[in-house]
Amino acid sequence: MTRVRFAPSPTGYLHIGGARTFIFNWLFARRSGGTMILRIDDTDVERNTQASLDSIFDGLRWLDLPWDEEYRQSDRVGLHHRMAEEILAKGLAYRDFTPASPAQEEPSNATAGPWLFNAGMRDVSKEESDRRAAAGEAFVLRYKVPRGVGRDLVVDDLVYGPVTKAADDIEDFALLRSTGVPTYHMASCADDADLKITHILRGQEHLANTFKHILIFEALGFSLPKFAHLPLLIAPDGSKLSKRKHGPVVSVTTYAQAGFLPHAFVNFVSLRGWSPKDDREVMSRQEMIETFSLEGIHHSNAMVNFTEDDPFDPKAVWLNAEHIKQTPIEELAERLLPFASAAGLPADLCRMRRVAPLIRERIKLLRDVARVADFFFLEELAPYDPAELIPQKGDAAMAKLVLERAQEILSVAEFTHAGLDSALRAGAAEVKIKAGQMFQPIRVAACGRKEAPPLFETLEVLGRETCLKRIGRALQMLSA
RNA sequence: GGCGCUAUCGUCUAACGGUUAGGACGGAGCCCUCUCAAGGCUUAAAUACGAGUUCGAUUCUCGUUAGCGCUACCA
């Protein structure tokens, strides 16, 4: 039985890269009929925040890919300690009493060569080590990486193939901090083993850590899970996406708030670093589950494009538009409504159901509803330039003529697409102008701008009363 | 610095060792059209560099270069 997990640490909001790791795990689990586990890796007490935790849950719930089991590492420290003790008892770890030095935490100091271990500490006798520990001296528990025996470790990665690293190049990494809190490596491996995780799909930044994890599994006598590392998502500057460096543009919440459809986001993110290899791009959830496989995962990093003025990758926006076009009207209306309300429009679901079909292929993000459809909901049109009322190759007199004629027509015309179509075209013919010249002043009068959905449907939804009122207002503006 | 990973149009990607190196986004142009969209068509745009193996290399090997990641008592 396949068991996979997504294990975020609540040290920042959920970002695109994390979301993709979750999505790939989810897809892999669903594809294989396995179990998807969410595990909150909150061992870094210093940096954990409730806000981050909330952001992670908000983001994951928004994706709408439900998981099956949920754990929190802080509930399981007993287990981590037991396993760390076991490694120590087996003589595969040792206490390092070297005091923590801030200098050592700065990676920039490592230019002289790789740090591998603190000299002397590996060889402190068991008796002395026990005595100093019993006396209350602080220590870091470190894994005693086999040295000088020419041992090679190999990760048989499901994506990258066999990757080898000499044990001599691996530093004596920490298992327990001097505070007694288990490190990520310790806690993660202990939990993966205990939760019987079968496949670990995670970002490639962990590929190098995997050798340490193999050592831990080995020390504990557990069989290894399968590893599959994912190429990184990078920013336009080429660096790995990071909340600290790139800010809210990489946050899942930013996409949600802009009006991405959750599945469009999932679709977009899945296509960075994975390909169905058959040129398909717009895919349903079911299609993705059926198509997903580790074979399609690449080895090289994928870029997510965003700029100061445009936080969203054009491809993501395009995919969102495609999914919007495929969304049934009723569902679309429901999803649009909160965005209209948030923009301060007095929108209601009933009216939105009629507006949705008119804007469905005119919006790329749900929030566009406010920009594109405001005039459907506003009682009073926002001020606009009366010059807009003047048709192509026409003048103010023509605009006036058109609007007066429109007033007469719309007072009596049947307010349906067909009725308005024939009545307005006939009107244009009577005053001997082109249909386009007839339509523009009416459109601007009704919508307050030149760009709008097709005229007849628009008038129909607006209704006779509103149309006449707005045309009257436009006429006033022309004479003013 | 050490170790690891990677390298196809601007971006995402396709291509049993044999293709005019394909698709998509974005760009440009044309068509359609009551505006805006949507849609249709056309077009520009890539195998990082150098060797080797081979009848033949985007594909395999080596080197160079470049990028990224790891090198913490962060994950």
PDB file of C-alpha atoms in Angstrom, chain A residues 4-6 22-31 33-39 57-70 262-263 266 285 289:
ATOM      1  CA  VAL A   4       3.090   9.407   0.787  1.00  0.00           C
ATOM      2  CA  ARG A   5       3.325  12.584   2.802  1.00  0.00           C
ATOM      3  CA  PHE A   6       3.662  16.307   2.453  1.00  0.00           C
ATOM      4  CA  PHE A  22       1.813  18.565  -2.168  1.00  0.00           C
ATOM      5  CA  ILE A  23       0.066  18.234  -5.530  1.00  0.00           C
ATOM      6  CA  PHE A  24       2.555  15.709  -6.898  1.00  0.00           C
ATOM      7  CA  ASN A  25       2.272  13.645  -3.748  1.00  0.00           C
ATOM      8  CA  TRP A  26      -1.503  13.825  -3.922  1.00  0.00           C
ATOM      9  CA  LEU A  27      -1.565  12.857  -7.574  1.00  0.00           C
ATOM     10  CA  PHE A  28       0.824  10.008  -6.917  1.00  0.00           C
ATOM     11  CA  ALA A  29      -1.310   8.752  -4.038  1.00  0.00           C
ATOM     12  CA  ARG A  30      -4.544   8.961  -5.996  1.00  0.00           C
ATOM     13  CA  ARG A  31      -2.984   7.366  -9.035  1.00  0.00           C
ATOM     14  CA  GLY A  33      -4.885   4.216  -4.729  1.00  0.00           C
ATOM     15  CA  GLY A  34      -2.619   5.043  -1.800  1.00  0.00           C
ATOM     16  CA  THR A  35      -2.786   7.262   1.245  1.00  0.00           C
ATOM     17  CA  MET A  36      -1.963  10.968   1.352  1.00  0.00           C
ATOM     18  CA  ILE A  37      -0.614  12.174   4.654  1.00  0.00           C
ATOM     19  CA  LEU A  38      -0.189  15.744   5.828  1.00  0.00           C
ATOM     20  CA  ARG A  39       2.446  16.095   8.474  1.00  0.00           C
ATOM     21  CA  PHE A  57      -4.029  25.075   5.944  1.00  0.00           C
ATOM     22  CA  ASP A  58      -5.827  27.853   4.068  1.00  0.00           C
ATOM     23  CA  GLY A  59      -3.729  27.212   1.020  1.00  0.00           C
ATOM     24  CA  LEU A  60      -4.101  23.456   1.094  1.00  0.00           C
ATOM     25  CA  ARG A  61      -7.830  23.614   1.674  1.00  0.00           C
ATOM     26  CA  TRP A  62      -8.141  26.030  -1.224  1.00  0.00           C
ATOM     27  CA  LEU A  63      -6.419  23.531  -3.523  1.00  0.00           C
ATOM     28  CA  ASP A  64      -9.312  21.240  -2.746  1.00  0.00           C
ATOM     29  CA  LEU A  65      -7.218  18.081  -2.759  1.00  0.00           C
ATOM     30  CA  PRO A  66      -8.222  16.363   0.453  1.00  0.00           C
ATOM     31  CA  TRP A  67      -5.662  14.350   2.406  1.00  0.00           C
ATOM     32  CA  ASP A  68      -6.310  11.191   4.373  1.00  0.00           C
ATOM     33  CA  GLU A  69      -4.276  11.435   7.546  1.00  0.00           C
ATOM     34  CA  GLU A  70      -2.841  14.318   9.484  1.00  0.00           C
ATOM     35  CA  PRO A 262      -8.113  26.170  -7.573  1.00  0.00           C
ATOM     36  CA  HIS A 263      -7.899  23.548 -10.241  1.00  0.00           C
ATOM     37  CA  VAL A 266      -3.154  22.943  -9.754  1.00  0.00           C
ATOM     38  CA  ARG A 285      -8.401  16.634 -12.235  1.00  0.00           C
ATOM     39  CA  ILE A 289      -4.740  11.550 -11.859  1.00  0.00           C
TER      40      ILE A 289
END
